[in-house]
PDB file of C-alpha atoms in Angstrom:
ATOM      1  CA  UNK A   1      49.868 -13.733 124.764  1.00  0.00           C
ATOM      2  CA  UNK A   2      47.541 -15.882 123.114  1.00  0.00           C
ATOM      3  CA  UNK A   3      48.935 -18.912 125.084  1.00  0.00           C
ATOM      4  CA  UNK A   4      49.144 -16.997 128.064  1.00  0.00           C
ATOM      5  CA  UNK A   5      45.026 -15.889 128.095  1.00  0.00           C
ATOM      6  CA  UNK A   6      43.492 -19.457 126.768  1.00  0.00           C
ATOM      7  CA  UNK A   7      42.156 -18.127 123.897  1.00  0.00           C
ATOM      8  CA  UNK A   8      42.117 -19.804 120.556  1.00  0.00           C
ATOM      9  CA  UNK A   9      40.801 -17.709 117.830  1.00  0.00           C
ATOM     10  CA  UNK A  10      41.983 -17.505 114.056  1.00  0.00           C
ATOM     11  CA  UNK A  11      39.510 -17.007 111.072  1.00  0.00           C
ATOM     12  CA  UNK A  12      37.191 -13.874 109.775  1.00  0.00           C
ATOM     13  CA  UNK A  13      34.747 -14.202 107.055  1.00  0.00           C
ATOM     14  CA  UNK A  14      33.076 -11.032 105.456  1.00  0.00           C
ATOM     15  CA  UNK A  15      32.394  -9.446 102.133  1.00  0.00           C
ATOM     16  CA  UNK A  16      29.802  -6.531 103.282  1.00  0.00           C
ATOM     17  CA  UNK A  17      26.395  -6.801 102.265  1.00  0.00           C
ATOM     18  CA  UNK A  18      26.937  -7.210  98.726  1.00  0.00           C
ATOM     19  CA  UNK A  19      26.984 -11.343  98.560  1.00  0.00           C
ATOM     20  CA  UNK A  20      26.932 -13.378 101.463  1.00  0.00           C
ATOM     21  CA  UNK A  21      29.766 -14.480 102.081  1.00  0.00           C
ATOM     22  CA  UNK A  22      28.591 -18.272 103.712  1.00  0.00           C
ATOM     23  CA  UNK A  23      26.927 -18.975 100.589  1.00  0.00           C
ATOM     24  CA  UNK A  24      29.745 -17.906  98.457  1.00  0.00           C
ATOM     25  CA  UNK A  25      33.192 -18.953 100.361  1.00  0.00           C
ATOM     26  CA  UNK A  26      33.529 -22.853 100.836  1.00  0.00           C
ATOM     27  CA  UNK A  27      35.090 -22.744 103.491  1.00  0.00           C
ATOM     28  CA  UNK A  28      32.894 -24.562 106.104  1.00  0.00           C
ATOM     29  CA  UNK A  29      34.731 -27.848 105.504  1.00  0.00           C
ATOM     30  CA  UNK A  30      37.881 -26.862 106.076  1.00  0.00           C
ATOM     31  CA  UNK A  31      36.797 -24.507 109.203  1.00  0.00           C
ATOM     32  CA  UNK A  32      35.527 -27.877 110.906  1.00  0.00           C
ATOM     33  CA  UNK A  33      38.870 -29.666 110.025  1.00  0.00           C
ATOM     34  CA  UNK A  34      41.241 -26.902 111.525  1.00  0.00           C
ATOM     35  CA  UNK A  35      39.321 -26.347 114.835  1.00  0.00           C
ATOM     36  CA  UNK A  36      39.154 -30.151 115.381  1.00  0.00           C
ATOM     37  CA  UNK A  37      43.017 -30.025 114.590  1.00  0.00           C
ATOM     38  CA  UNK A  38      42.904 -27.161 116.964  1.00  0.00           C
ATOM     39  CA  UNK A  39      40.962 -28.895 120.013  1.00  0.00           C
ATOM     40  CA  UNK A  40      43.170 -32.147 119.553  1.00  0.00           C
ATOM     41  CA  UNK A  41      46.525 -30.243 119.864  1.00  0.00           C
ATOM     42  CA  UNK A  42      45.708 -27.712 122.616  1.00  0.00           C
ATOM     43  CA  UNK A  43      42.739 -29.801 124.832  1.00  0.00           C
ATOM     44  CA  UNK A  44      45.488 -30.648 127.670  1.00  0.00           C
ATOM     45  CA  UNK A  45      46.707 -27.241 127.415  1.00  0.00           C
ATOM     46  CA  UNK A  46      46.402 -26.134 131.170  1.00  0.00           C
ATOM     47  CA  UNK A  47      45.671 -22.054 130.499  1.00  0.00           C
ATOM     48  CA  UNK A  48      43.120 -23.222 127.597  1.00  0.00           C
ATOM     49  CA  UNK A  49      39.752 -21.792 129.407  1.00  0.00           C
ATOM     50  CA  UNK A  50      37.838 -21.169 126.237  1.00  0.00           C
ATOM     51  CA  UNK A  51      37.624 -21.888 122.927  1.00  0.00           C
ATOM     52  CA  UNK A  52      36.885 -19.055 120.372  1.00  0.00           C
ATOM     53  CA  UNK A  53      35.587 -19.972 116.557  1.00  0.00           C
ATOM     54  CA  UNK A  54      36.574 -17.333 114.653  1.00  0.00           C
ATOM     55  CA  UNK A  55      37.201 -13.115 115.171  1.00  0.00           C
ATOM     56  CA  UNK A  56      34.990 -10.384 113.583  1.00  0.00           C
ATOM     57  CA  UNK A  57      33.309 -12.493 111.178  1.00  0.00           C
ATOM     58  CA  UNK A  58      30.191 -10.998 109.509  1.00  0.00           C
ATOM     59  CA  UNK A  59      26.977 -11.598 110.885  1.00  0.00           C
ATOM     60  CA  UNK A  60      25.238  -8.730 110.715  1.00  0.00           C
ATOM     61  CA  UNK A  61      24.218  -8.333 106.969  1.00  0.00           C
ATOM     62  CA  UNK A  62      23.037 -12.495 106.730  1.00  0.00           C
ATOM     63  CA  UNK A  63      22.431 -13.189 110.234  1.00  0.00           C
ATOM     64  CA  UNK A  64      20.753 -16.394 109.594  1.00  0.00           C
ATOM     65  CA  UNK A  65      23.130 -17.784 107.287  1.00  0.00           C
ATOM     66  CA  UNK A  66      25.770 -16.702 109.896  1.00  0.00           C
ATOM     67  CA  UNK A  67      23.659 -18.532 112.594  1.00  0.00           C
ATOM     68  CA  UNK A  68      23.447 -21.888 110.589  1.00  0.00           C
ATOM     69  CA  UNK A  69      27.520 -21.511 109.771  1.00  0.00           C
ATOM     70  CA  UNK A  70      28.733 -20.882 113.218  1.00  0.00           C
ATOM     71  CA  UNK A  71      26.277 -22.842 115.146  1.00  0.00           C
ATOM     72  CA  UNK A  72      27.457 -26.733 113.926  1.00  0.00           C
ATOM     73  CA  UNK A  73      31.007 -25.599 114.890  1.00  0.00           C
ATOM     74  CA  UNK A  74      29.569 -24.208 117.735  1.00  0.00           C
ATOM     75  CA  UNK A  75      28.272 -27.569 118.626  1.00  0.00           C
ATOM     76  CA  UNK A  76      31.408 -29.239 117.507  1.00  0.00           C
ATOM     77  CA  UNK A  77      33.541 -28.102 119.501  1.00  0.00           C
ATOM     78  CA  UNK A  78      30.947 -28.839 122.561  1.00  0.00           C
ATOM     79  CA  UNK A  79      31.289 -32.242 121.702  1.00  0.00           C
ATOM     80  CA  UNK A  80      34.626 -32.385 120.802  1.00  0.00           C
ATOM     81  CA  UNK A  81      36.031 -31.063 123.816  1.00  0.00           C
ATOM     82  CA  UNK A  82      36.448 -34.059 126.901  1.00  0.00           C
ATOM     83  CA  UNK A  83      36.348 -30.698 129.516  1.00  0.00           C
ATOM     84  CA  UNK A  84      33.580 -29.077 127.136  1.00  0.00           C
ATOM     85  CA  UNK A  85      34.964 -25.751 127.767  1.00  0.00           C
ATOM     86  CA  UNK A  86      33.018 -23.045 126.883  1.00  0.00           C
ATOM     87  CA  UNK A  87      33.127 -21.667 123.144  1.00  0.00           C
ATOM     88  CA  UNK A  88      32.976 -18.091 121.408  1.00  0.00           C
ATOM     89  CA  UNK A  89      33.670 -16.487 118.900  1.00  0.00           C
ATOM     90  CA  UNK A  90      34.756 -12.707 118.432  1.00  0.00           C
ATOM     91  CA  UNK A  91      32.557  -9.816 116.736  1.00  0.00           C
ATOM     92  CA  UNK A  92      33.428  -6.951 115.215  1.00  0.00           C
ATOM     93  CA  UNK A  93      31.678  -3.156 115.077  1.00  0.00           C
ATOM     94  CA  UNK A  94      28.378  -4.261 113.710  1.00  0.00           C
ATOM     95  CA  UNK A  95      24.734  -3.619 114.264  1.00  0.00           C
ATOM     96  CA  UNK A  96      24.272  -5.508 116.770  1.00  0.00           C
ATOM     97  CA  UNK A  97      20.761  -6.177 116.634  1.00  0.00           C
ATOM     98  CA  UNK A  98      20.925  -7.628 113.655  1.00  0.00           C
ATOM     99  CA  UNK A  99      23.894 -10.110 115.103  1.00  0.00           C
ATOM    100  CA  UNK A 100      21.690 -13.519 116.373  1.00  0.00           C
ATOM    101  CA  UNK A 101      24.465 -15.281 116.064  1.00  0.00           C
ATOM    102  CA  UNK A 102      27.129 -13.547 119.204  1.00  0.00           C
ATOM    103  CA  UNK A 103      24.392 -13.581 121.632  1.00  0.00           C
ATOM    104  CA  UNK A 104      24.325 -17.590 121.455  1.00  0.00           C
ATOM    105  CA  UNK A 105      27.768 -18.158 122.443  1.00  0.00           C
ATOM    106  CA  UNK A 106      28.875 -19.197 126.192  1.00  0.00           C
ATOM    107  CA  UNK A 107      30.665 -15.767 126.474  1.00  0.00           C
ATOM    108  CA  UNK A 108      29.902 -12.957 124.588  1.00  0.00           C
ATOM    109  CA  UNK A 109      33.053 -11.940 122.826  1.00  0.00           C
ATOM    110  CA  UNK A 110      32.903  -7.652 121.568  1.00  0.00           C
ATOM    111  CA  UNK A 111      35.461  -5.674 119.550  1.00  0.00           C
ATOM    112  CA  UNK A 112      34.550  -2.067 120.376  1.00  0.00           C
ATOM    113  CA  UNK A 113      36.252   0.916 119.497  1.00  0.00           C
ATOM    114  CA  UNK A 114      33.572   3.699 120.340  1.00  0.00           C
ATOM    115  CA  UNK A 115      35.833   7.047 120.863  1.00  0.00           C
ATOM    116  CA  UNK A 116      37.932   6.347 118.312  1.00  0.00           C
ATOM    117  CA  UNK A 117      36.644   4.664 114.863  1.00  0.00           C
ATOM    118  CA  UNK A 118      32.700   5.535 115.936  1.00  0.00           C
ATOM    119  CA  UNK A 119      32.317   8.835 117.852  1.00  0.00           C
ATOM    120  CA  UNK A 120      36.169  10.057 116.820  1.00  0.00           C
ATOM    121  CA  UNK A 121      37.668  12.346 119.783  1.00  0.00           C
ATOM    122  CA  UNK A 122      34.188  12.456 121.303  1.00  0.00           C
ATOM    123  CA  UNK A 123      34.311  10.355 124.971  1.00  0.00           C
ATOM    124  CA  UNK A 124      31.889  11.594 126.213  1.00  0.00           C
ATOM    125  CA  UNK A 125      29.233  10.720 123.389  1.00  0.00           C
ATOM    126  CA  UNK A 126      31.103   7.536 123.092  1.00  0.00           C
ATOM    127  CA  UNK A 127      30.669   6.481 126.769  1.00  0.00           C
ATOM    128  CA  UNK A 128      26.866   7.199 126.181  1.00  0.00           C
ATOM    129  CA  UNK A 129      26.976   4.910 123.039  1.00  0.00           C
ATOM    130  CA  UNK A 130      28.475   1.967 124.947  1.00  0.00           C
ATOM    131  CA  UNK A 131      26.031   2.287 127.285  1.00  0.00           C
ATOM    132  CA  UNK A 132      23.627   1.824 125.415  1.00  0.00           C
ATOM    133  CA  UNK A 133      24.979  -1.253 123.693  1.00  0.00           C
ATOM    134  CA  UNK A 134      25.335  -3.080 127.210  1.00  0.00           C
ATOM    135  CA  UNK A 135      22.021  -2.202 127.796  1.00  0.00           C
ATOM    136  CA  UNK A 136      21.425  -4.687 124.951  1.00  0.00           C
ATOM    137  CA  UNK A 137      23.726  -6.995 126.122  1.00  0.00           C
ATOM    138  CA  UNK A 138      22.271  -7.016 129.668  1.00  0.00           C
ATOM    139  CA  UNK A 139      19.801  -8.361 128.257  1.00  0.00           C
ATOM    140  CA  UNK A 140      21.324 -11.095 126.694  1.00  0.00           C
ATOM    141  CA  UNK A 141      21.974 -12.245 130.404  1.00  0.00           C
ATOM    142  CA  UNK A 142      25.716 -13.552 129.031  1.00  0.00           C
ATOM    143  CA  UNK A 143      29.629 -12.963 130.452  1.00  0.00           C
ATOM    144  CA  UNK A 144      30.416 -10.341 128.114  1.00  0.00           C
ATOM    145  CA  UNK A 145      34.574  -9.791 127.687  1.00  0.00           C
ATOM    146  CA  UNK A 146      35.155  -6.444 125.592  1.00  0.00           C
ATOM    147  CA  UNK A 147      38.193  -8.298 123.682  1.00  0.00           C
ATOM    148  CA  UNK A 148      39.514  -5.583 121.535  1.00  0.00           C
ATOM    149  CA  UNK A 149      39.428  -1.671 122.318  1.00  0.00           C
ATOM    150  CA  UNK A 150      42.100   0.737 121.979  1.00  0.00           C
ATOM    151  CA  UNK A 151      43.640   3.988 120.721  1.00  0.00           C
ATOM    152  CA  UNK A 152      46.422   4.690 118.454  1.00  0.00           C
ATOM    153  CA  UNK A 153      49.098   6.587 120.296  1.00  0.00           C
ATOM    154  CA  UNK A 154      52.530   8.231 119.426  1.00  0.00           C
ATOM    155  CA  UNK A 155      54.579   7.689 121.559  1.00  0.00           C
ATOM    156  CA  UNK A 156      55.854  11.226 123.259  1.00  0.00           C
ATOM    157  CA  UNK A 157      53.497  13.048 121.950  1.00  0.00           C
ATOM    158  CA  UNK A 158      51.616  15.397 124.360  1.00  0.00           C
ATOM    159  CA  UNK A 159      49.273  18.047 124.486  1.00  0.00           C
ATOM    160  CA  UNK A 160      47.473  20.546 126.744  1.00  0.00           C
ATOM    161  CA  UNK A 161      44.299  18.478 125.889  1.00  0.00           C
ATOM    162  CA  UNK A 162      43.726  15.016 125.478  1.00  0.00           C
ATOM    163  CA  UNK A 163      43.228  14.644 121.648  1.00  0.00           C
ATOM    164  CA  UNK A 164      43.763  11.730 119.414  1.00  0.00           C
ATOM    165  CA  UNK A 165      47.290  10.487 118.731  1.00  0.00           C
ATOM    166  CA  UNK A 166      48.563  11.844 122.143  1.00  0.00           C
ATOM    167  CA  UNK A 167      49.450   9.978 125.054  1.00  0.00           C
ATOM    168  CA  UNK A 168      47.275  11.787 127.587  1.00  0.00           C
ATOM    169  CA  UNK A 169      44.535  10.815 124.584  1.00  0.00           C
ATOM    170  CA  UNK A 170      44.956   7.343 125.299  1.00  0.00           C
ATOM    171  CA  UNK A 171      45.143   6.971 129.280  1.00  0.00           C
ATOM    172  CA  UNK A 172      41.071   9.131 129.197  1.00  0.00           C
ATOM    173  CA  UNK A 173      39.730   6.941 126.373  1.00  0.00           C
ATOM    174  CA  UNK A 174      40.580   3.480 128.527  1.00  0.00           C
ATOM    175  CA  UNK A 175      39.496   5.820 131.443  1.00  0.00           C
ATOM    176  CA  UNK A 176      36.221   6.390 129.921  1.00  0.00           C
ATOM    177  CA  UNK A 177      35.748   2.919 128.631  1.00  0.00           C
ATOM    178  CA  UNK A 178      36.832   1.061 131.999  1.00  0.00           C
ATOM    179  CA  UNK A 179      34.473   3.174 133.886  1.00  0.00           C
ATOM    180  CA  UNK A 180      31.440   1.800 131.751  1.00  0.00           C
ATOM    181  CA  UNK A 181      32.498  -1.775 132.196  1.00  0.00           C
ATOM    182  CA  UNK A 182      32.948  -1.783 135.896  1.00  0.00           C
ATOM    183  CA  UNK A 183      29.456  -0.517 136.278  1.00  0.00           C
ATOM    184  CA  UNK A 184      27.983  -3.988 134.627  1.00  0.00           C
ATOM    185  CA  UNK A 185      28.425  -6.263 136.776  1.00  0.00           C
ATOM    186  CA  UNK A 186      28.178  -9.154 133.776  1.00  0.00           C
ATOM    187  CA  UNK A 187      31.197  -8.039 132.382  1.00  0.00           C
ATOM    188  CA  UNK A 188      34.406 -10.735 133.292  1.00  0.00           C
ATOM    189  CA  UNK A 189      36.885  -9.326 131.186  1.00  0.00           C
ATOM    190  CA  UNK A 190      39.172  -6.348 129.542  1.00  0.00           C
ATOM    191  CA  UNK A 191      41.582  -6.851 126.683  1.00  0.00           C
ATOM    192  CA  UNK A 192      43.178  -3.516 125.367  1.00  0.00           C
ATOM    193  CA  UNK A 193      44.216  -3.990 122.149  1.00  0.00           C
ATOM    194  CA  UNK A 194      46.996  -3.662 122.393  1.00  0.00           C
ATOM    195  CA  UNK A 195      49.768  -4.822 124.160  1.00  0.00           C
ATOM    196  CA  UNK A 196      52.242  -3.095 121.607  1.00  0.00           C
ATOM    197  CA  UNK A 197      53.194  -0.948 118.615  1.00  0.00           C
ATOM    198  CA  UNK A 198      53.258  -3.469 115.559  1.00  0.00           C
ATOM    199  CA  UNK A 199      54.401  -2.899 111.744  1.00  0.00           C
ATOM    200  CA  UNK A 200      51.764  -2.864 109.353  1.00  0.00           C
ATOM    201  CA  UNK A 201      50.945  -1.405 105.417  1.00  0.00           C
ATOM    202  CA  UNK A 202      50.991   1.928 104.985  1.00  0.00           C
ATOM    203  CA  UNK A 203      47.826   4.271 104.795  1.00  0.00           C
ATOM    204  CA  UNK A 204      46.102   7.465 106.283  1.00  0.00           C
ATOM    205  CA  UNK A 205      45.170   5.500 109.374  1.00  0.00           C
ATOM    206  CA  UNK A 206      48.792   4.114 110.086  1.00  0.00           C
ATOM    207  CA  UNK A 207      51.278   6.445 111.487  1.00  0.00           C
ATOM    208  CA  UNK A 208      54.496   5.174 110.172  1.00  0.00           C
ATOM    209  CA  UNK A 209      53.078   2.217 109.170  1.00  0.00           C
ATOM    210  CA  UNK A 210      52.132   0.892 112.915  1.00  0.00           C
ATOM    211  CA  UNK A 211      49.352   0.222 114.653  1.00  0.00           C
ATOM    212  CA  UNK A 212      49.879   2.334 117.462  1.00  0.00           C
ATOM    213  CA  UNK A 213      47.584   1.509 119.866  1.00  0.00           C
ATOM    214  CA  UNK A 214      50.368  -0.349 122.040  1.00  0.00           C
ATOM    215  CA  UNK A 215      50.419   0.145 125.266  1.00  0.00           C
ATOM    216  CA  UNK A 216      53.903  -0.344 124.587  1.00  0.00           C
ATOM    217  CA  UNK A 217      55.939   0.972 121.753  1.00  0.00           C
ATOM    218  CA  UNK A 218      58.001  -1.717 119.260  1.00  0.00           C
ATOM    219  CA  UNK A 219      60.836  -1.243 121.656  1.00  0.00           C
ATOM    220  CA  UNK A 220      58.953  -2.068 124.332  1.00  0.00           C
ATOM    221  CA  UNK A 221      59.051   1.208 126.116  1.00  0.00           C
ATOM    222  CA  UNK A 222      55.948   1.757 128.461  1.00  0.00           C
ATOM    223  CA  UNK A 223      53.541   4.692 127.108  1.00  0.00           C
ATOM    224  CA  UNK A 224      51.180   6.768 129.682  1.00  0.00           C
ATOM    225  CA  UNK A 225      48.832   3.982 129.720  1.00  0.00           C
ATOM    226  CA  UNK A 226      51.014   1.010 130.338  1.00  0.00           C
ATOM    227  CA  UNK A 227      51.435   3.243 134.003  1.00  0.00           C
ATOM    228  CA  UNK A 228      47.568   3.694 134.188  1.00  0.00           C
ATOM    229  CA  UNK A 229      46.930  -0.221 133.667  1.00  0.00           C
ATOM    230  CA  UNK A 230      49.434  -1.751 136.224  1.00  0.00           C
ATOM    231  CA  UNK A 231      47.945   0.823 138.657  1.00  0.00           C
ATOM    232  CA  UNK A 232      44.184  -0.241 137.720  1.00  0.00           C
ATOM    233  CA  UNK A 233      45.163  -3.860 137.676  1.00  0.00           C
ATOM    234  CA  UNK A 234      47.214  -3.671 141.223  1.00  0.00           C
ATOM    235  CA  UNK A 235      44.307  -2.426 142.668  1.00  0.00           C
ATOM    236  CA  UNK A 236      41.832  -5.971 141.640  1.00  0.00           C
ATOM    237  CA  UNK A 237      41.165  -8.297 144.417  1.00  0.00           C
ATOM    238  CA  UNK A 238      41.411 -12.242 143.453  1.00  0.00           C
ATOM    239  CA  UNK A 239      37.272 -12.042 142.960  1.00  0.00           C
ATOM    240  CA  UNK A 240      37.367  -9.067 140.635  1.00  0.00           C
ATOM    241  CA  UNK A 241      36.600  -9.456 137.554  1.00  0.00           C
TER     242      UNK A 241
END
């Protein structure tokens, strides 16, 4: 999938706002080294459209030592790159106010998951708070791609209202988010997260131990809202976003 999209994207740093984390993880070395391993493997690559730094790093709680991390590699791969593609990197639910570091990027890169970690159950109060974050971003006067947003979903479970875990669930919450993003017209992308069920630890937010926000289970077997996407997606023209 990754191949598929162009994206390259492969390192988080955080550690809350107890210690910042660029002044306490060397790792800014060894981030330089593997993306210019990165741009000299994959720079003929003909679906590479955009490079991405890292995904849901933390630069909310230090934003200027997040700015002066990001922005050399930023400018790195500028200059590394013979097509100088354009660069991102990925951010994660944060205050994003505080973030001075997203807005700088060629394409503003969001991970947004308002209606179901922020705003639980609650579309309609989550449509209003998403609003109100691309009222921000509108400002910003980027591309904005909302690259992760989802539900988790069992698969066959139904019920005579949409709540969380159900199918039905899951078609209204992309419903609700894919109506706010086609009314900005600086928004050029969607990527549900995600394209299906995966293994992961157990804990009280993994049913079975899965992410089930597929819209696909593990076996491949199309949920509710694997219908509703190849029916929204049908209906784009070739200058859609």
């Amino acid at each position: 999938m990754v191949g598929a999209t162009g994206v390259r994207y492969y390192l988080g740093i955080g550690a809350g706002a107890a210690c910042d984390p660029y002044k306490t993880f060397p790792l800014k070395a060894y981030h330089s080294a593997v993306l210019r391993a990165m741009i000299d493997r994959d720079k003929n690559h003909p679906c590479v459209v955009l490079w991405s730094l890292g995904n849901e790093p933390d630069t909310e709680h230090f934003p200027q030592s997040a700015y002066d991390y990001w922005r050399p590699l930023y400018e790195q791969a500028h200059t590394q790159d013979p097509q100088d593609r354009p660069v991102t990197m990925v951010c994660c639910q944060n205050d994003y106010t505080r973030d001075t570091t997203t807005r700088t990027m060629d394409v503003v890169c969001i991970n947004r998951y308002y209606g179901w970690y922020n705003l639980s159950g609650d579309l309609e109060n989550a449509a209003y708070a998403f609003q109100q974050e691309l009222d921000f971003w509108a400002g910003i006067d980027k591309p904005l791609v909302l690259s992760e947003y989802g539900a988790d979903t069992v698969a066959g479970l139904h019920g005579p209202a949409p709540e969380m875990f159900t199918e039905e669930f899951q078609v209204e919450y992309y419903k609700t988010i894919n109506a706010c993003l086609d009314s900005r017209p600086f928004v050029v992308g969607e990527w549900p997260w995600n394209f299906a069920d995966f293994s992961t630890q157990q804990g009280p937010m993994r049913v079975g131990s899965c992410n089930r926000k597929g819209l696909f289970t593990r076996e491949r077997t199309p949920k509710l809202a694997a219908h509703y996407f190849k029916d929204r997606w049908a209906k784009k023209q070739p200058n859609d976003r």
